[in-house]
PDB file of C-alpha atoms in Angstrom:
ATOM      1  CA  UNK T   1      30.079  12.991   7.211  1.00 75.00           C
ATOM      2  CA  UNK T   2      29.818   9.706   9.081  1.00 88.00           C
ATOM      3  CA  UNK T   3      25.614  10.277   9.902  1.00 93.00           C
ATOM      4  CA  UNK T   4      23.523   7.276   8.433  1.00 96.00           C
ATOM      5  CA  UNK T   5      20.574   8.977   9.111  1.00 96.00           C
ATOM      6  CA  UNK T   6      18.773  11.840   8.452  1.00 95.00           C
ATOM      7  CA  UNK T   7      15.232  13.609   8.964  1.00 94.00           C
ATOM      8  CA  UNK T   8      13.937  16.605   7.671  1.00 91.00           C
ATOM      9  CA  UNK T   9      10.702  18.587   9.269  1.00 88.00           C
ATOM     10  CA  UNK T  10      11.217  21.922   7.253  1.00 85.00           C
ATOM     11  CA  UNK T  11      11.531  22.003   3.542  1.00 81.00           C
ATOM     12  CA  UNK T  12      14.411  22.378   2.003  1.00 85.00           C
ATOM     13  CA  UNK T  13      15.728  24.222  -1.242  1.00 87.00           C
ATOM     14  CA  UNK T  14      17.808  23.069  -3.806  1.00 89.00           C
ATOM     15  CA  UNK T  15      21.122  24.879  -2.555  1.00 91.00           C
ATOM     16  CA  UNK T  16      20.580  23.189   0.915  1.00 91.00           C
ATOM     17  CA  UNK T  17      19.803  19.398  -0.727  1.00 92.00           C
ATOM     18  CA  UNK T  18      22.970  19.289  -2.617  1.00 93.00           C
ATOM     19  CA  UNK T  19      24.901  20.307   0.517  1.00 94.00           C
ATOM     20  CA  UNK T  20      23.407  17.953   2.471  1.00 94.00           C
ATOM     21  CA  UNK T  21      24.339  15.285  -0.382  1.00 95.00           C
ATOM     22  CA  UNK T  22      28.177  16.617  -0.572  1.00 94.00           C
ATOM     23  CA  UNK T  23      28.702  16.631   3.332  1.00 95.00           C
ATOM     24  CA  UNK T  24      26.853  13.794   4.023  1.00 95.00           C
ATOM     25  CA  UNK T  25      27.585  11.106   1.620  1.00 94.00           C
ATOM     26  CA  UNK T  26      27.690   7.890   3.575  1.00 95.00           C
ATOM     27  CA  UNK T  27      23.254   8.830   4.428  1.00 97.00           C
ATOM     28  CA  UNK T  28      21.539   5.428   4.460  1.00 97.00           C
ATOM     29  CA  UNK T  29      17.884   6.324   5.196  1.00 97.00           C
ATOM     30  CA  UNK T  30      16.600   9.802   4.480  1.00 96.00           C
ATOM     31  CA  UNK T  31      13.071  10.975   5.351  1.00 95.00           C
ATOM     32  CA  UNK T  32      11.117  14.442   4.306  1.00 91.00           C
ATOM     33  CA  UNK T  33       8.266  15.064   6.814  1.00 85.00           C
ATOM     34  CA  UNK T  34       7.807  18.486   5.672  1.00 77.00           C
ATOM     35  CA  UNK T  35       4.356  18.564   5.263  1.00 70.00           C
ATOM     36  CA  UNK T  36       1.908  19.370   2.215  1.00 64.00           C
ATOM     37  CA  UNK T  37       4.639  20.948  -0.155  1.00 71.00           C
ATOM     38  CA  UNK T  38       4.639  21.542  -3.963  1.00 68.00           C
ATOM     39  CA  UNK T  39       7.125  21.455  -6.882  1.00 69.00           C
ATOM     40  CA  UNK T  40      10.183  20.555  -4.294  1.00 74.00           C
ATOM     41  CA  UNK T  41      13.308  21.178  -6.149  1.00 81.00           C
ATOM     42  CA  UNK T  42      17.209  19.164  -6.212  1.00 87.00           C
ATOM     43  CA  UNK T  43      15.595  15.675  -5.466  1.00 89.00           C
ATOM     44  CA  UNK T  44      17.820  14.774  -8.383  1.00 91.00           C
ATOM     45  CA  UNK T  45      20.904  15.135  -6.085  1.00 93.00           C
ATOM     46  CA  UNK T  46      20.130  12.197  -3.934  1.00 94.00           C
ATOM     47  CA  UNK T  47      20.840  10.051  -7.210  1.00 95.00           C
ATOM     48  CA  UNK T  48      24.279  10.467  -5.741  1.00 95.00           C
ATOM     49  CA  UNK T  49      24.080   8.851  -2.431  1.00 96.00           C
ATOM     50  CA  UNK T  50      25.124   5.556  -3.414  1.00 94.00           C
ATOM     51  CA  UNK T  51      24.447   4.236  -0.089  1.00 95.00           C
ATOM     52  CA  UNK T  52      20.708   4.776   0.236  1.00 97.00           C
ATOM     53  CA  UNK T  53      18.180   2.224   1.511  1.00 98.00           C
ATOM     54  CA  UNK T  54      15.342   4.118   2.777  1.00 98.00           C
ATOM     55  CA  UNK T  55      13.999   6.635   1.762  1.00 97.00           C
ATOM     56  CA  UNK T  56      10.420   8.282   2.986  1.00 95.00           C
ATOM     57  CA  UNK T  57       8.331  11.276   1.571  1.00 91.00           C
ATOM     58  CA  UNK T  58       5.059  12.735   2.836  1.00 88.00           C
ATOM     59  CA  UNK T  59       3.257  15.403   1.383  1.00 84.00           C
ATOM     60  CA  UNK T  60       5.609  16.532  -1.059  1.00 82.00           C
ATOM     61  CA  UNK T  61       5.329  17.038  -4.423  1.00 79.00           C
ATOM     62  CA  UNK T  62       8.861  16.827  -6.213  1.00 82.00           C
ATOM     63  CA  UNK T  63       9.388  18.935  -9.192  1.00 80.00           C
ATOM     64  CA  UNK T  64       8.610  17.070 -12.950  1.00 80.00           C
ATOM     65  CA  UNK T  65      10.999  14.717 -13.995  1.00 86.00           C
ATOM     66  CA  UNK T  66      13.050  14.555 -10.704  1.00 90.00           C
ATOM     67  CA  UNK T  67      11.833  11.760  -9.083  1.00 91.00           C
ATOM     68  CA  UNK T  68      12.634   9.834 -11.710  1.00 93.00           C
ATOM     69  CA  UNK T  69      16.122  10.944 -12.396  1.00 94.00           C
ATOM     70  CA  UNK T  70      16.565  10.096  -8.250  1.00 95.00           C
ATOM     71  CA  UNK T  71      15.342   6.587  -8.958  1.00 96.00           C
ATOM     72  CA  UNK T  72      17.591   5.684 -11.854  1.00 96.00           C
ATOM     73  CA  UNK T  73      20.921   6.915  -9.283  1.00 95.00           C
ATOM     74  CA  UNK T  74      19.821   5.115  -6.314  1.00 96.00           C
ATOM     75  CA  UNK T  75      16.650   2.786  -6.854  1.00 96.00           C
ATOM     76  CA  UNK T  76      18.658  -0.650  -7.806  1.00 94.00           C
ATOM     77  CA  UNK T  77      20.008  -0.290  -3.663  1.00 95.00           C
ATOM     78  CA  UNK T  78      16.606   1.009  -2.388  1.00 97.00           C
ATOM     79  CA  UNK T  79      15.176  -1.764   0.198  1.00 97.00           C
ATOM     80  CA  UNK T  80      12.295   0.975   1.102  1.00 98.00           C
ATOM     81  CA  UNK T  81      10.612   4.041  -0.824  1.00 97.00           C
ATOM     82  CA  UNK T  82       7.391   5.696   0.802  1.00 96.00           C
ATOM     83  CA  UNK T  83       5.381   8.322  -0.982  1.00 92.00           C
ATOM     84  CA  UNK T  84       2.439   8.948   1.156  1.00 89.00           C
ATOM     85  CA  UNK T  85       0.145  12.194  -0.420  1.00 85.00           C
ATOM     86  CA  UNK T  86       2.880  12.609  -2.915  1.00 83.00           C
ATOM     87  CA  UNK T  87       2.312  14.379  -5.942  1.00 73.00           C
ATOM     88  CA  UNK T  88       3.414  11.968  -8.830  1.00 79.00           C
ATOM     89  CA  UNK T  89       3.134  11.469 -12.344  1.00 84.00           C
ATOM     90  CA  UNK T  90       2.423   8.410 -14.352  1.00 87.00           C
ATOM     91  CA  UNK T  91       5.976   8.313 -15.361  1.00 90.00           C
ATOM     92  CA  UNK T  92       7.007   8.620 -11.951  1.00 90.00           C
ATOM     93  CA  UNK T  93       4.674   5.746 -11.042  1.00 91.00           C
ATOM     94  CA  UNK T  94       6.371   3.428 -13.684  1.00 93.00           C
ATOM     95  CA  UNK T  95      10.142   4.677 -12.805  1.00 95.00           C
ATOM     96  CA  UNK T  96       9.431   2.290  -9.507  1.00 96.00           C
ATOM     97  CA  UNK T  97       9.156  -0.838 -11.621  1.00 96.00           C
ATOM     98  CA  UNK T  98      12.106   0.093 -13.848  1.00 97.00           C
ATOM     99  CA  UNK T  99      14.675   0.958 -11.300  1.00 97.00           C
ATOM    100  CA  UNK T 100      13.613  -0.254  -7.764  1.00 97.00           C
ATOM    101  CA  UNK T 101      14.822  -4.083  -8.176  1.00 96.00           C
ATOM    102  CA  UNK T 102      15.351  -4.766  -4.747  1.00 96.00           C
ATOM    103  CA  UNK T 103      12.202  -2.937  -2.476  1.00 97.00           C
ATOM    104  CA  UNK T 104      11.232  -5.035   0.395  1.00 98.00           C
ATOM    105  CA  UNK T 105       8.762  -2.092   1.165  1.00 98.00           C
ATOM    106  CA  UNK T 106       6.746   0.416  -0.840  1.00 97.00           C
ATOM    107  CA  UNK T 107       4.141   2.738   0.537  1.00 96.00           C
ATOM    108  CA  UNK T 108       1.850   4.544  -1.961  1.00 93.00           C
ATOM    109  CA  UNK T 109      -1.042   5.469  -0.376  1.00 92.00           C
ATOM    110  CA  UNK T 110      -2.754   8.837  -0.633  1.00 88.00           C
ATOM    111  CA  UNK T 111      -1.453   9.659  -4.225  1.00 80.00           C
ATOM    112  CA  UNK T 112      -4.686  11.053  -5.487  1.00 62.00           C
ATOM    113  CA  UNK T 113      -5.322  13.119  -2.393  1.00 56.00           C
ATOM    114  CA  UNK T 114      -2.521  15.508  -3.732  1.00 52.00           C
ATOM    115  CA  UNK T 115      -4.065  16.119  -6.747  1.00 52.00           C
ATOM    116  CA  UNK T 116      -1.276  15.572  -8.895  1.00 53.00           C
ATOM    117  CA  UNK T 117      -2.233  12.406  -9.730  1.00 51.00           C
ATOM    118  CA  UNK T 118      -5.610  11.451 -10.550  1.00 52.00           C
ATOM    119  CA  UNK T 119      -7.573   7.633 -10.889  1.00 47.00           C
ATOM    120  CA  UNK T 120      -8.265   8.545 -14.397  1.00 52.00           C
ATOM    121  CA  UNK T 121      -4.142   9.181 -15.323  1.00 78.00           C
ATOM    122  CA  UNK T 122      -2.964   5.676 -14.272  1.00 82.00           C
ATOM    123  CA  UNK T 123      -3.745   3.191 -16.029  1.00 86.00           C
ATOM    124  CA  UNK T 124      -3.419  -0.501 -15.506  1.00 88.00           C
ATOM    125  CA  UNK T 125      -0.663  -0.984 -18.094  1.00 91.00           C
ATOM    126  CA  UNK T 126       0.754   1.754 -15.833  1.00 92.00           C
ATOM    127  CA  UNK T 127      -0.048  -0.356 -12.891  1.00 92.00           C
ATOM    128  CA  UNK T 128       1.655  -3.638 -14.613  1.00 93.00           C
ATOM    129  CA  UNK T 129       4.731  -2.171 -15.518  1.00 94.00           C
ATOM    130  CA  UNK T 130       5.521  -1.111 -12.317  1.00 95.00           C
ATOM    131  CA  UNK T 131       4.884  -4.588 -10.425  1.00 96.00           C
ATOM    132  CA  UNK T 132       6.236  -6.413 -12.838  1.00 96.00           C
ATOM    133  CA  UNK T 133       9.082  -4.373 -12.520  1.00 96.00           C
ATOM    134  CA  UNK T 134       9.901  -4.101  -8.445  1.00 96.00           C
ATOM    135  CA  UNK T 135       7.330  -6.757  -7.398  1.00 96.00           C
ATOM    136  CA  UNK T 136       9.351 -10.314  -6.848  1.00 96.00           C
ATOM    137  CA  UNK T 137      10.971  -8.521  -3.850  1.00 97.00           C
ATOM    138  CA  UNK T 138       8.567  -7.116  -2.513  1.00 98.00           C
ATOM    139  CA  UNK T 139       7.196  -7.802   1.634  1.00 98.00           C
ATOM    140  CA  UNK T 140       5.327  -5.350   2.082  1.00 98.00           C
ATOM    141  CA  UNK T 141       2.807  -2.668  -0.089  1.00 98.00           C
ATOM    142  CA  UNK T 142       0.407   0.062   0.923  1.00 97.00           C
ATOM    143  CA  UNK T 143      -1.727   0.897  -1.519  1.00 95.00           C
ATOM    144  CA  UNK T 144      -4.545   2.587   0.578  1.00 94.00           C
ATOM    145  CA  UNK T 145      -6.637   5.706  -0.333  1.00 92.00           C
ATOM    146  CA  UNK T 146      -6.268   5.248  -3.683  1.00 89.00           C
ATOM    147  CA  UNK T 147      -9.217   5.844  -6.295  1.00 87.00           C
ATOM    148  CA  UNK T 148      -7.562   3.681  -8.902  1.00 88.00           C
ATOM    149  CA  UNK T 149      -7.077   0.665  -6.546  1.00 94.00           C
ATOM    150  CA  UNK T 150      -9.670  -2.219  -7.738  1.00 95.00           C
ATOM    151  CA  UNK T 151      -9.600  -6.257  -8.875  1.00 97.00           C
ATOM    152  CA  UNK T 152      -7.539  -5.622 -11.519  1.00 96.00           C
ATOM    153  CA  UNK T 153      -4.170  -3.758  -9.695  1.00 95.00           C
ATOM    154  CA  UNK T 154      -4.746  -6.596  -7.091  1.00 97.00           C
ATOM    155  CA  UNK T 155      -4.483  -9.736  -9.684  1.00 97.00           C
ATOM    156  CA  UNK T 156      -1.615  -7.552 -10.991  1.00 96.00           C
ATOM    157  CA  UNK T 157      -0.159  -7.768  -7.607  1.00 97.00           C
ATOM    158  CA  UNK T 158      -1.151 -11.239  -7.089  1.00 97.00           C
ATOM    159  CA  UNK T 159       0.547 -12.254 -10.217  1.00 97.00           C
ATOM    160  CA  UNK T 160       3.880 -10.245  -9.746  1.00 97.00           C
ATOM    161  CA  UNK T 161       4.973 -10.252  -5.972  1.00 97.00           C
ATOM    162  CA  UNK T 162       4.891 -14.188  -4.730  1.00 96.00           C
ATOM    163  CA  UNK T 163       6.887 -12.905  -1.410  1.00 97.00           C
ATOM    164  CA  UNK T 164       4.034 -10.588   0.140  1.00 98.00           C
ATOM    165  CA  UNK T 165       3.689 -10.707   3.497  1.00 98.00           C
ATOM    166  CA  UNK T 166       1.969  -7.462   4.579  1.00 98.00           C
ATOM    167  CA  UNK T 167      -0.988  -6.087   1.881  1.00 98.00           C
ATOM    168  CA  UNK T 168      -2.574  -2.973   2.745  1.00 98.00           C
ATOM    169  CA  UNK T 169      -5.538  -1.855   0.459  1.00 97.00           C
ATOM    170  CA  UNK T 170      -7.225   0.031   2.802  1.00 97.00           C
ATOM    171  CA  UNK T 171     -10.185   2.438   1.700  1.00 94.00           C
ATOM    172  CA  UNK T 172     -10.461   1.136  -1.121  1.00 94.00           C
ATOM    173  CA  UNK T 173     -14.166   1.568  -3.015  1.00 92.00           C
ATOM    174  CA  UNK T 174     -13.439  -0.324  -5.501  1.00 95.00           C
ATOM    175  CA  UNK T 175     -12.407  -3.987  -4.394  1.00 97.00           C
ATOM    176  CA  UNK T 176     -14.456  -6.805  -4.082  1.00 97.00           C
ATOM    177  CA  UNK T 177     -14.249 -10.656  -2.923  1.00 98.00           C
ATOM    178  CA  UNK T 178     -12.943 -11.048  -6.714  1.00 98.00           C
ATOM    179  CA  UNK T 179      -9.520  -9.499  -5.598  1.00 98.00           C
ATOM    180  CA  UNK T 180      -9.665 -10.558  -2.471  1.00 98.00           C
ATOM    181  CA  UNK T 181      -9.859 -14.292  -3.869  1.00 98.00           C
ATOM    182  CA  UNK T 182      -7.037 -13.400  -6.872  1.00 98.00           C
ATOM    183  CA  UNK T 183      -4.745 -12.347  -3.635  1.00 98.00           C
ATOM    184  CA  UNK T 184      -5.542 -15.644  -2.019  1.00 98.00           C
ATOM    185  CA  UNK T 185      -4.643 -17.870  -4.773  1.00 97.00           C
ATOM    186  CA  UNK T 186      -1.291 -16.362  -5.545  1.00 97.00           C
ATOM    187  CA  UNK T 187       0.355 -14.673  -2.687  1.00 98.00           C
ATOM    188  CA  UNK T 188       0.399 -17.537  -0.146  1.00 97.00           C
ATOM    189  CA  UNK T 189       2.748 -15.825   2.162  1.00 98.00           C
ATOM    190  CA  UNK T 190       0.847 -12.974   3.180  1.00 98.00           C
ATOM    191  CA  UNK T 191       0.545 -12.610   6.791  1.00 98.00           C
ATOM    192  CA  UNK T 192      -1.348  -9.713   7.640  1.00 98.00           C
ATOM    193  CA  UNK T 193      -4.735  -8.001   5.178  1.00 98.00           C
ATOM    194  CA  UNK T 194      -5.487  -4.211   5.621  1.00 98.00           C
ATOM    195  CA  UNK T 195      -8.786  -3.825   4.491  1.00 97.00           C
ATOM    196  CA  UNK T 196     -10.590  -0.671   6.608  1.00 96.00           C
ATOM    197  CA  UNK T 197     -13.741   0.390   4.751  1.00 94.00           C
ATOM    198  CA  UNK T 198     -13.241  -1.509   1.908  1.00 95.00           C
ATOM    199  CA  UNK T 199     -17.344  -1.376   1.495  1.00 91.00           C
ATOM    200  CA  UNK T 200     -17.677  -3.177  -1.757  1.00 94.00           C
ATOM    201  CA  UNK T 201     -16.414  -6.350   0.400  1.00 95.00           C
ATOM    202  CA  UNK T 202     -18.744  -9.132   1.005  1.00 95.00           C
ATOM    203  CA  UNK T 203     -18.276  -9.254   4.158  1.00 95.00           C
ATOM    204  CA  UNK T 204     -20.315  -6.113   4.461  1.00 94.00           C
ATOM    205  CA  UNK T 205     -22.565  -6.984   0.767  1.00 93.00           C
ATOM    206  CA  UNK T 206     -23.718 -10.681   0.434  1.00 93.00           C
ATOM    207  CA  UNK T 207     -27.398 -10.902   1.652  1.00 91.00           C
ATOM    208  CA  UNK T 208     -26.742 -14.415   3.042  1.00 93.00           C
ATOM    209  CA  UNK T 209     -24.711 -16.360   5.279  1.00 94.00           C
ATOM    210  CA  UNK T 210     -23.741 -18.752   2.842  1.00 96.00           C
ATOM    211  CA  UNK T 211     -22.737 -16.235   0.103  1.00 96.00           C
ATOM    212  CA  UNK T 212     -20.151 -14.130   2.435  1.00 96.00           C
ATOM    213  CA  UNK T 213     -18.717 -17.456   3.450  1.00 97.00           C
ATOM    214  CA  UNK T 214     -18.304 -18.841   0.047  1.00 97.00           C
ATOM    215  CA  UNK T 215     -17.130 -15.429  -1.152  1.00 97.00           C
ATOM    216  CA  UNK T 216     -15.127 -13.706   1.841  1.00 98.00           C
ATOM    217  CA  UNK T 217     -14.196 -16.516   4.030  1.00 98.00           C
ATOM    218  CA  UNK T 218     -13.444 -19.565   2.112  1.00 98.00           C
ATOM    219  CA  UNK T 219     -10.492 -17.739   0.087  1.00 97.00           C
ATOM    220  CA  UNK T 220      -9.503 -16.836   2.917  1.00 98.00           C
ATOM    221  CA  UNK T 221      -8.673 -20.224   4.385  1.00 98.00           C
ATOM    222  CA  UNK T 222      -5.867 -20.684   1.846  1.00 97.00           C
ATOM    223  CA  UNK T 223      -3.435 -18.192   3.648  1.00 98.00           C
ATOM    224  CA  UNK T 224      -1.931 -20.913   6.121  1.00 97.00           C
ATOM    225  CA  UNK T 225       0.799 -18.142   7.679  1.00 98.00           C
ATOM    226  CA  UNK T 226      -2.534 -15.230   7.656  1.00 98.00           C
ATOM    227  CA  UNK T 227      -1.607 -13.764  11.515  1.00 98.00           C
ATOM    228  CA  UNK T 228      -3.812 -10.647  11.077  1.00 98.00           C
ATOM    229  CA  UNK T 229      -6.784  -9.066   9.156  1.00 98.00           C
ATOM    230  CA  UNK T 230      -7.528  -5.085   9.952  1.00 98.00           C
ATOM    231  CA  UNK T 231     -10.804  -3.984   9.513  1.00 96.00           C
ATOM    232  CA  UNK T 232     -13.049  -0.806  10.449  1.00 93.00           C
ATOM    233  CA  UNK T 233     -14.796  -0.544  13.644  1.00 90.00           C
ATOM    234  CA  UNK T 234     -17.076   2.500  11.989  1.00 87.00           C
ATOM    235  CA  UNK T 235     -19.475   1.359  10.130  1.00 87.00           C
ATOM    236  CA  UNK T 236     -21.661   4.135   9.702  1.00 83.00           C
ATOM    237  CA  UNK T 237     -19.421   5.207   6.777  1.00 78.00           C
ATOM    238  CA  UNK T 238     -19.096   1.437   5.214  1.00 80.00           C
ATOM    239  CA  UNK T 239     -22.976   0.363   5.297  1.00 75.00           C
ATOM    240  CA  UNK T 240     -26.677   1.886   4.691  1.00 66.00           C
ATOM    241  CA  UNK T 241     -28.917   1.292   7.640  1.00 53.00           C
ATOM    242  CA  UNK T 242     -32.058   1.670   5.774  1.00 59.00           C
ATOM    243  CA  UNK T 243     -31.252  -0.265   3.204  1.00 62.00           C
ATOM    244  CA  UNK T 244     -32.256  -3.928   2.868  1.00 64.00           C
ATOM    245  CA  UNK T 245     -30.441  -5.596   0.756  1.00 69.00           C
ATOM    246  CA  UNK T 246     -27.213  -5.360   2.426  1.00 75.00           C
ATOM    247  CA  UNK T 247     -26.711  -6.231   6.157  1.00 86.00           C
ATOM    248  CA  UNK T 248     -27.050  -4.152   9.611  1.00 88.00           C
ATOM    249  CA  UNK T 249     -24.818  -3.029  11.923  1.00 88.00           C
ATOM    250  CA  UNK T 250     -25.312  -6.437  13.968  1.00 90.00           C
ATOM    251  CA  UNK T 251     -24.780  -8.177  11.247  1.00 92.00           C
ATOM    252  CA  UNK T 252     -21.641  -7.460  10.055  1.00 93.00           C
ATOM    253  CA  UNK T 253     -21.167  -7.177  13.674  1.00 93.00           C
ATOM    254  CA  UNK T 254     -21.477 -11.468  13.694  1.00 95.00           C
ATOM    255  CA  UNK T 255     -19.589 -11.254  10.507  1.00 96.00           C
ATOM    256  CA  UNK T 256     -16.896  -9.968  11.891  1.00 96.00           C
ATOM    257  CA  UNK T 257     -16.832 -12.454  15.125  1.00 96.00           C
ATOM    258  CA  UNK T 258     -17.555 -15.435  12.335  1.00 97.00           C
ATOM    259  CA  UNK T 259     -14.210 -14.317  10.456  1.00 98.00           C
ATOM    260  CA  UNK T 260     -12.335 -14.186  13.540  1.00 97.00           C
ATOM    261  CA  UNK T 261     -13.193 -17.454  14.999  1.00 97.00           C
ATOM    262  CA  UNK T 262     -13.138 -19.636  12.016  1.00 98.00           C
ATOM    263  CA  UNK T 263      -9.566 -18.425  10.747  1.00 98.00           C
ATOM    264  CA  UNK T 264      -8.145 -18.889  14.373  1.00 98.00           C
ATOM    265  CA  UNK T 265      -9.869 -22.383  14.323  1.00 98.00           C
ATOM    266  CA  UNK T 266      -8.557 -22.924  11.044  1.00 98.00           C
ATOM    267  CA  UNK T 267      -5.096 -21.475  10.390  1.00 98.00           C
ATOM    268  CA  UNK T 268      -1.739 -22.313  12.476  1.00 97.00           C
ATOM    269  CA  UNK T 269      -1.038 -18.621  13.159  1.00 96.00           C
ATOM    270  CA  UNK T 270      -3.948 -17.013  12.810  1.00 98.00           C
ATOM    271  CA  UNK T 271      -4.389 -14.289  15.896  1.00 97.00           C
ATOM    272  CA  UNK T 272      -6.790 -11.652  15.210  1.00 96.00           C
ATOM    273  CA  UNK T 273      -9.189  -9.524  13.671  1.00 97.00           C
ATOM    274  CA  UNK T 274      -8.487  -5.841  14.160  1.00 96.00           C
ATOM    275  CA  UNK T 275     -10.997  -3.574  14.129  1.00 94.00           C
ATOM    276  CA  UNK T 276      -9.695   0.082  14.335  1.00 92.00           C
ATOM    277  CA  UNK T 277     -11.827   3.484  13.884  1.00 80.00           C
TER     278      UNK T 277
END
């Protein structure tokens, strides 16, 4: 009864969550790595563990209606919720802003890739409502893989959570420099940018030189604690080689160098460019 911490690998059913809630009441982080799972039943019993912080799923689709009856028990103490490949709702997407106050952390990436949630469901008064609800707490977001991630969710972030520090929008088709640039303006404590094949990017789309610095770069210069940017080392899957009009391998090759020397030039703490497959 006195465990703080608990893990599960196997999935389990509804008899075997509510004993887990009634024997082990004093649970302050809870994770489900069970795998690719549908319609997961008695999620609504964790609404009783009043003493929740963290909790993690990944791959599992809970059954209608139950993730948001968890959220309104224990969301207002949550300080982390990850749904990675989760099956969720619109609803569900919105019960974050209305009962999770007090996230630090929140990690939605890979909702569509479940198929429970599609980019034409959420909309962005979806989108809105739920930063406006949980974002002035908020340090850290992933909001990679995505379909429905674009400009507009990231000036919704930009205007909602001051207190970023760690953005990750990774694979994102969608974005350009105009979110990139609504990001800069706003959330001036941001100190590390995941942006892996983010190929609408001018980094990897202005013809000139002078374009992907006044686009790209110079935003970029406004992030005075910016420690670390992430970007793709493949770029076979991010540009066109026989196309023209954008730039070639070696190019973006430079680009990348350009990026990483200027913002270590220019900001305090600036250390790196990342560039991972």
């Amino acid at each position: 009864t006195t465990a703080k911490k608990l893990k599960l690998e196997i999935v389990p059913d509804e008899d075997e969550i509510e004993m887990i809630v009634s024997t082990l009441p004093n649970l302050e982080a809870v994770e489900f790595a069970c795998g690719i799972t549908d319609d997961v039943g008695g999620m609504n019993h964790l609404a009783r563990l009043s003493r929740l912080r963290w909790l993690s799923f990944v791959g599992v689709g809970i059954r209608g209606g139950q993730l948001q009856e968890m959220l309104k028990g224990i969301g207002v103490n949550l300080y982390g919720l990850q749904m990675q490949e989760c099956g969720m709702t619109c609803d569900d997407f919105r019960a974050i802003g209305t009962y999770c106050k007090s996230l630090r952390y929140l990690g939605v990436s890979c909702m569509s890739s479940h198929g429970n949630l599609q980019s034409d469901d959420i909309t962005h008064e979806d989108i809105s409502a739920t930063f406006s609800g949980c974002g002035a707490t908020l340090r850290y977001l992933d909001i990679g893989c995505n379909d429905f991630v674009d400009d507009t969710m990231l000036e919704c972030i930009a205007n909602h959570c001051p207190e970023m520090l760690l953005l990750d929008f990774s694979n994102s088709k969608l974005v350009t420099d105009i979110g990139l640039a609504r990001i800069a303006s706003r959330c001036k404590k941001i100190q590390c940018l995941g942006m892996m094949y983010c190929d609408k990017m001018g980094i990897y789309t202005c013809e000139t030189k002078e374009d992907f610095i006044s686009t790209f770069v110079t935003p970029l210069l406004s992030l005075r604690d910016l420690r670390t940017i992430v970007f793709a080392s493949d770029l076979s899957d991010i540009i066109t080689q026989d196309d023209d009009n954008v730039p070639n391998y070696e190019e973006v090759g430079y680009r990348y160098g350009y990026v990483d020397g200027v913002l270590q030039t220019a900001l305090p703490n600036f250390m790196h460019c990342l560039r991972i497959a």
